[in-house]
Coordinates of N, CA and C in Angstrom, one line a residue:
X1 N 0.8 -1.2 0.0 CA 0.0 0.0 0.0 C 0.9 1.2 0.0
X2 N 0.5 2.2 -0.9 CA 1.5 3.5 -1.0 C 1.0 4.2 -0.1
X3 N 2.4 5.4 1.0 CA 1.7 6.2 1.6 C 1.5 7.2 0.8
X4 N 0.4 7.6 1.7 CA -0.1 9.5 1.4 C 0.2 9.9 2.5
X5 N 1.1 11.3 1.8 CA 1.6 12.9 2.4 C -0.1 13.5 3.0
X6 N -0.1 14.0 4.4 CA -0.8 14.5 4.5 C -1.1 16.2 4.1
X7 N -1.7 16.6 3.6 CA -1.4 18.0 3.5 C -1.0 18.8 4.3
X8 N -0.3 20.2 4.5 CA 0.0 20.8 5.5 C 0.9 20.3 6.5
X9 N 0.9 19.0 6.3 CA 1.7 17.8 7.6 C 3.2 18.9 7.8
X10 N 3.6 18.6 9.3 CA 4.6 19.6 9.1 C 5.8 18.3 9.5
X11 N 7.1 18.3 9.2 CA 7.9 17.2 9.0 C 8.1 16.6 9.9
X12 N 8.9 15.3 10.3 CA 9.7 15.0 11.9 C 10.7 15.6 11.9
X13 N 11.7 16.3 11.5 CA 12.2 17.1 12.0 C 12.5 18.6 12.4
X14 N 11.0 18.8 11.7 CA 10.6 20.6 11.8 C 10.0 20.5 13.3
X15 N 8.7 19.4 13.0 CA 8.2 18.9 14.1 C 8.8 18.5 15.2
X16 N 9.9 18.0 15.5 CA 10.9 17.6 16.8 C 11.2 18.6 17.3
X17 N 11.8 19.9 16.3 CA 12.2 21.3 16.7 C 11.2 22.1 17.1
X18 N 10.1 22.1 16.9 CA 8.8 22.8 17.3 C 8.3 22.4 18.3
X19 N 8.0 20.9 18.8 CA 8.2 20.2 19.9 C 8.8 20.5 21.1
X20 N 10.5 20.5 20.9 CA 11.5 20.6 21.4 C 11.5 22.1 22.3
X21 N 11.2 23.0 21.0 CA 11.5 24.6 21.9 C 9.8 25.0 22.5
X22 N 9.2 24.7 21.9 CA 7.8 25.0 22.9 C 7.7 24.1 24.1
X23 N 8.3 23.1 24.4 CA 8.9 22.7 26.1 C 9.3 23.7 26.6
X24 N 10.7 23.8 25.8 CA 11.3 24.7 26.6 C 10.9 26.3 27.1
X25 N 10.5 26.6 25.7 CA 9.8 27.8 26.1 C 8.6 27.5 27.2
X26 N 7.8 26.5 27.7 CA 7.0 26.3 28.5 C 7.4 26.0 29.8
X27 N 9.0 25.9 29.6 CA 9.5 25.0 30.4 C 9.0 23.7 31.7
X28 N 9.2 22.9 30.5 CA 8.6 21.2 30.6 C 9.9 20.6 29.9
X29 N 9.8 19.8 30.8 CA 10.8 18.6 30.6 C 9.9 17.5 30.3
X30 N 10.2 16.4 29.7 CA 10.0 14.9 29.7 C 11.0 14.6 30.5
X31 N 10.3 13.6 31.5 CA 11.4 12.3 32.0 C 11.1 11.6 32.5
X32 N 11.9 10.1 33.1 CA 11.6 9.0 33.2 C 12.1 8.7 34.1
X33 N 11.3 8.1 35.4 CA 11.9 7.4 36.7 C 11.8 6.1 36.4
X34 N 13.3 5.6 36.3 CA 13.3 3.9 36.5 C 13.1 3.7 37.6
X35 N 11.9 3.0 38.5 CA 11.9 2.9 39.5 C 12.8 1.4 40.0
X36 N 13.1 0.9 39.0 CA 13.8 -0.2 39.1 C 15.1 -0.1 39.8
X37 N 15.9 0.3 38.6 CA 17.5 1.1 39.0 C 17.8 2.2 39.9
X38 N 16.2 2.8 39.7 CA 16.3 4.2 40.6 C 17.1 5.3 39.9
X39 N 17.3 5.2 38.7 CA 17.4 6.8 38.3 C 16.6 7.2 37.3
X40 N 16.8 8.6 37.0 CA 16.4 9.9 36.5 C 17.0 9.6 35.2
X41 N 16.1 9.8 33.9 CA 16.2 10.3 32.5 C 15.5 11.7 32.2
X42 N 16.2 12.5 31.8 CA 15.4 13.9 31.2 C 16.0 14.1 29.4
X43 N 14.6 14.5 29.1 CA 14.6 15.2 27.8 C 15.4 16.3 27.1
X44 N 16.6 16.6 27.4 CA 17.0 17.6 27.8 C 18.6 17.8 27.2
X45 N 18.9 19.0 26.2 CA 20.1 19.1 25.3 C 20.3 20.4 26.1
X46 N 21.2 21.0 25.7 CA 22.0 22.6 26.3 C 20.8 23.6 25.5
X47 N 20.0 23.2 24.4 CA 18.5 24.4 25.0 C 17.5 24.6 25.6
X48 N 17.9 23.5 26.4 CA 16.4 23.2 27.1 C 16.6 23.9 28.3
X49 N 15.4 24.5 28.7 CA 15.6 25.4 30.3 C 16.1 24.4 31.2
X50 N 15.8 23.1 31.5 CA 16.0 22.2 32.1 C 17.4 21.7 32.4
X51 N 18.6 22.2 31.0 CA 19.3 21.7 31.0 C 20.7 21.6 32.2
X52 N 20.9 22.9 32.4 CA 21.8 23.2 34.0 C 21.2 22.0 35.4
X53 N 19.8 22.5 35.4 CA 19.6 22.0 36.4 C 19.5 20.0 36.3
X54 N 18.8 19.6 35.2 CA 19.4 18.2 34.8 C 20.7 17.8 34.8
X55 N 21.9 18.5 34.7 CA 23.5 18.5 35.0 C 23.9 19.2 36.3
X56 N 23.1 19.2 37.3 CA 23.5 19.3 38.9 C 23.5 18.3 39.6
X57 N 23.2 17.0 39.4 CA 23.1 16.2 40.1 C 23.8 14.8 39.6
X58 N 23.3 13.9 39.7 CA 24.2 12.4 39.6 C 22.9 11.4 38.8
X59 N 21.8 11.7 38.7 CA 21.2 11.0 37.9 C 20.6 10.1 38.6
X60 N 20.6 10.0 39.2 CA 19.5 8.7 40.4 C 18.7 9.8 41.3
X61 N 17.8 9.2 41.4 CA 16.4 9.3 42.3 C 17.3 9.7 43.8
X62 N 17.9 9.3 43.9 CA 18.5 9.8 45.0 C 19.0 11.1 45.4
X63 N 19.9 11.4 44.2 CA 20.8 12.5 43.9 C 19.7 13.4 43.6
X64 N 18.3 13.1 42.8 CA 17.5 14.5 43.4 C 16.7 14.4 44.0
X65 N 16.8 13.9 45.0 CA 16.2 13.7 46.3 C 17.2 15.1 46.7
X66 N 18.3 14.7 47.2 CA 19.0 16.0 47.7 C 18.8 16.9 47.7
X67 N 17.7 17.0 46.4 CA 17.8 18.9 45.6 C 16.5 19.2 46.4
X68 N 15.6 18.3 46.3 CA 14.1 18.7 47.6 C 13.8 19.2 48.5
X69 N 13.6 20.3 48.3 CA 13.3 21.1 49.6 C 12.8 20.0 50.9
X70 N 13.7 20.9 52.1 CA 13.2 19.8 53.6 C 11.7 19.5 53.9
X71 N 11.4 20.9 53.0 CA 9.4 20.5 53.9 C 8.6 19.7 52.7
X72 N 9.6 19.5 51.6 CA 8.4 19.1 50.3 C 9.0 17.2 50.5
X73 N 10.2 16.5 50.7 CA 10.9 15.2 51.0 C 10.1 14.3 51.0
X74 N 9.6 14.2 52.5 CA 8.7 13.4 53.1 C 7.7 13.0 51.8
X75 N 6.9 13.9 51.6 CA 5.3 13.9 50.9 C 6.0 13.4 49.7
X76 N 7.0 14.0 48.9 CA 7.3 13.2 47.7 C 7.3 12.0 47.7
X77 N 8.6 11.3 48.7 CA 8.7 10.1 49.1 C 7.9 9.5 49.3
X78 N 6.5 9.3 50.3 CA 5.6 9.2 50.1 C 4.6 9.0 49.0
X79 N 4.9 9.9 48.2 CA 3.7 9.6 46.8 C 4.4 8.5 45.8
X80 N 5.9 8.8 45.9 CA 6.3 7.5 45.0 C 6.4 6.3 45.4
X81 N 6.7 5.8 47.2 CA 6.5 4.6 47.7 C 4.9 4.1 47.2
X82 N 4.2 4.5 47.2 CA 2.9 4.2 47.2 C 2.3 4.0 45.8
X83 N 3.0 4.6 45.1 CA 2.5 4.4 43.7 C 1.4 2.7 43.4
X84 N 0.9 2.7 42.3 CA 0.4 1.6 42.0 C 0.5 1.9 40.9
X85 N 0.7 0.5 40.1 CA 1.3 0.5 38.5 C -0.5 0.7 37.9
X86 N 0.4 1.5 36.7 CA -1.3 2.2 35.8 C -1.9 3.5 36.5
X87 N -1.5 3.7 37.6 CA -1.5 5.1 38.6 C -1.1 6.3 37.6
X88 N -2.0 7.1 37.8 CA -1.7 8.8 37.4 C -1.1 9.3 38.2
X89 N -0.2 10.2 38.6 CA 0.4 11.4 39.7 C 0.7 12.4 39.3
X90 N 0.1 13.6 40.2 CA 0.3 15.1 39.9 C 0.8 15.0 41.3
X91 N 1.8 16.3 41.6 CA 2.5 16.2 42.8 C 3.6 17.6 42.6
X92 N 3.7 18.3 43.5 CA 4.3 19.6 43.2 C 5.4 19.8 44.5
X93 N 6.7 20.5 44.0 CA 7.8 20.2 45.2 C 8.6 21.3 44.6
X94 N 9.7 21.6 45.8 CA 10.8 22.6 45.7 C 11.7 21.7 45.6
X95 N 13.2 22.3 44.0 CA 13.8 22.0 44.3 C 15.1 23.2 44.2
X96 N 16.3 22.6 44.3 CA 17.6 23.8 44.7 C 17.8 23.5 43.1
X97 N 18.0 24.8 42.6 CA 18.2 25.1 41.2 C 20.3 25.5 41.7
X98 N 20.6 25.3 40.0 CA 22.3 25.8 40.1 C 22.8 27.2 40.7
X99 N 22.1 27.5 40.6 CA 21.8 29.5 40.7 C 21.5 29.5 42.4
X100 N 21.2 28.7 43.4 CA 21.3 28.5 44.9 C 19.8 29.3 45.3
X101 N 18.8 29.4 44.1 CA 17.3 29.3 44.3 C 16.3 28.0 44.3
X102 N 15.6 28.1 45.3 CA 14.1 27.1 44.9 C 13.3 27.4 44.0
X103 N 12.9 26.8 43.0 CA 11.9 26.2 42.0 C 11.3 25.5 42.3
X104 N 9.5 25.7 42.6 CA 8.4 24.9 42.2 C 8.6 24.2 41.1
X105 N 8.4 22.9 40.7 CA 8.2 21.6 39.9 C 6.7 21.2 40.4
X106 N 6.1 21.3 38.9 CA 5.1 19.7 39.0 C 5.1 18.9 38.3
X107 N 5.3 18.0 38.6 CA 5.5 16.7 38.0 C 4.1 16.2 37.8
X108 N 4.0 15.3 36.3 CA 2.8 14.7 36.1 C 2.8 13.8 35.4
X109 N 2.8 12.4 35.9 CA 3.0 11.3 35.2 C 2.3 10.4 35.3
X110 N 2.6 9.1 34.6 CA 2.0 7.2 34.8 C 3.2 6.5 35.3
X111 N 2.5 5.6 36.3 CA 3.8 4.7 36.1 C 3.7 3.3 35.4
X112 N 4.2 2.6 34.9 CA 3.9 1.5 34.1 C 4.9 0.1 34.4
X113 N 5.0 -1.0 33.9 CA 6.2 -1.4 33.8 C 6.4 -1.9 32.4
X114 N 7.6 -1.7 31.9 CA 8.2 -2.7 30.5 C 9.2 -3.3 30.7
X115 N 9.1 -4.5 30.4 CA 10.2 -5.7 30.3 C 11.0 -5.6 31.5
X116 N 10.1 -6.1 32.4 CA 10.3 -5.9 33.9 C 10.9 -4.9 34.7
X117 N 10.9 -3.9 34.5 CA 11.4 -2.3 34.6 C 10.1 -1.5 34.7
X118 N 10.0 -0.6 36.3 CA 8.7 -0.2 36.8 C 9.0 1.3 36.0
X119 N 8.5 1.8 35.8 CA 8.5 3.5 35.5 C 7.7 4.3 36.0
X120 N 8.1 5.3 36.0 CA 7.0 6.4 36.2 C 7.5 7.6 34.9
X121 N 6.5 7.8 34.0 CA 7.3 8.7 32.8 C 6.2 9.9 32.8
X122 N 6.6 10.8 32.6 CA 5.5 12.0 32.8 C 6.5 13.2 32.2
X123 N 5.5 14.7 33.1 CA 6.6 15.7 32.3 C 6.9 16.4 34.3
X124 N 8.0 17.3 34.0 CA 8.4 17.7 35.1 C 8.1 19.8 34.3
X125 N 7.1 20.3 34.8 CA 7.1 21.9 34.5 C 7.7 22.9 35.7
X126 N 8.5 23.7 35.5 CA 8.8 24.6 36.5 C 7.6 25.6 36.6
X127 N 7.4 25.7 38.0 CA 5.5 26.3 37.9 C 6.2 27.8 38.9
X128 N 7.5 28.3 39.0 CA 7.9 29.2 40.1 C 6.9 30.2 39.9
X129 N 7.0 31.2 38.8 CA 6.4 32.2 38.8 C 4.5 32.2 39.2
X130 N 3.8 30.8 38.9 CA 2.5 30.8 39.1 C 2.4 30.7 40.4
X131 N 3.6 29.9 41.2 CA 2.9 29.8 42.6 C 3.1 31.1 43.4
X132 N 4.4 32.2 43.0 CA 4.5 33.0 43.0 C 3.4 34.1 42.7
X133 N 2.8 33.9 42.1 CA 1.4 34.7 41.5 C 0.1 34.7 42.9
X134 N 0.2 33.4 43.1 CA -0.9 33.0 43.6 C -0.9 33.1 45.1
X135 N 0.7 33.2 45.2 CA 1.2 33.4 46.8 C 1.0 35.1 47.1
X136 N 1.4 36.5 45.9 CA 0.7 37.3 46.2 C -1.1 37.8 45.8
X137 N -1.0 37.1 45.4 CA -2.9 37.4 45.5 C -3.6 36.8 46.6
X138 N -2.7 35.9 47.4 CA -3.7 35.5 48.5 C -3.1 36.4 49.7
X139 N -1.6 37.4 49.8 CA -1.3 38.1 50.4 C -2.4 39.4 50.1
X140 N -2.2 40.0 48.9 CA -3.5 41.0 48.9 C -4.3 40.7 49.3
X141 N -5.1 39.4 49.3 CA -6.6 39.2 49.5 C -6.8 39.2 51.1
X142 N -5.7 38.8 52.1 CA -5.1 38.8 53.1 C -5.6 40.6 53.7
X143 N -4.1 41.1 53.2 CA -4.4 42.5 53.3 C -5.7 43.2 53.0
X144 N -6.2 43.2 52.4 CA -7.5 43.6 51.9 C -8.6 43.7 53.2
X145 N -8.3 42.0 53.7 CA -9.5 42.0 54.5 C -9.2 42.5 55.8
X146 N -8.0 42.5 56.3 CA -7.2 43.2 57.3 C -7.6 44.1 57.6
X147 N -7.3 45.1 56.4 CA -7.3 46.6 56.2 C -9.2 46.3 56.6
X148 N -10.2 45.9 55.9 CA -11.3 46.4 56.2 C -12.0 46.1 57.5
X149 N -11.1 44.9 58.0 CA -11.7 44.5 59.2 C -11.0 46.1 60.4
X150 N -10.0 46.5 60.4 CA -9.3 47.6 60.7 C -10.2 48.9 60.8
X151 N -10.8 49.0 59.8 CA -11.6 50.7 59.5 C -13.0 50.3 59.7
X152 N -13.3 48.8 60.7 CA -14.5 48.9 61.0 C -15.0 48.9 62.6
X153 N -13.8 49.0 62.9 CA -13.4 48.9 64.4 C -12.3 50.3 64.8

C-alpha cells in the first residue's frame, strides 16, 4: 500500500524542533523514573531550560532527592513509595536550582512497567512564577481583608 503525504503535515524534523522549543519555552521537561535502578532520565540538550539543572546532580532518584526542599521530601517520598502501577500522579515540590534558588516543579505522570522495569514517565514543569502569583494574591486578599476588618473597628 503506497503512503499518502498528509497535506500541510509539518515534518519529523521541523516537528521535533517545534516540539522541542515549545517545552522549553514552557518550560517542561519529559522524563523517566526507572523505579527499578532508581534513576532519572530527562529530555534535555544545552536548550532546554532544564538543561543546567538536569546536569547538577548524579542521575539517580537519590541524587534528586538532595535537591528537595526539607518541607516538600517526606510527601514526595511518600507519593512515589505508594505508587500503583497504571497510577496517574500530579505532585508539586521545591527544588535547589544551580543558581542556589528554589523552583516549584510539577510533576505529572503514569507509572507503568516494561520488560520488567517499573517506571513512572511523565513531564516535570517549572511552575515558580504561578505559585508566585498566587502566593501574592492571597497576600492581597489577606491585606484587603485586614485593612477592612481595621476601618470597621
Amino acid at each position: 500500500m503506497e503512503s499518502k503525504t498528509v497535506p500541510n503535515s509539518i515534518g519529523s524534523y521541523v516537528l521535533d524542533r517545534r516540539i522541542r522549543s515549545t517545552l522549553s519555552n514552557a518550560k517542561i521537561s519529559l522524563c523517566e523514573f526507572n523505579l527499578t535502578n532508581r534513576s532519572l532520565n530527562w529530555s534535555v540538550d544545552e536548550s532546554f531550560y532544564f538543561h543546567d539543572f538536569a546536569n547538577s546532580y548524579d542521575g539517580t532518584i537519590e541524587g534528586y532527592f538532595k535537591l528537595i526542599h526539607d518541607d516538600d521530601k517526606e510527601r514526595i517520598n511518600q507519593i512515589i513509595s505508594n505508587l500503583s502501577f497504571g497510577e496517574s500522579v500530579i505532585a508539586e515540590h521545591r527544588v535547589l536550582w544551580p543558581d542556589g534558588s528554589y523552583h516549584w516543579l510539577e510533576g505529572i505522570g503514569r507509572t507503568y512497567v516494561e520488560d520488567g522495569t517499573a517506571r513512572l514517565v511523565g513531564t516535570l514543569q517549572d511552575i515558580t512564577e504561578r505559585v508566585q502569583l498566587q502566593n501574592e494574591k492571597a497576600d492581597s486578599v489577606s491585606y484587603t481583608h485586614l485593612r477592612a476588618h481595621e476601618t470597621r473597628h
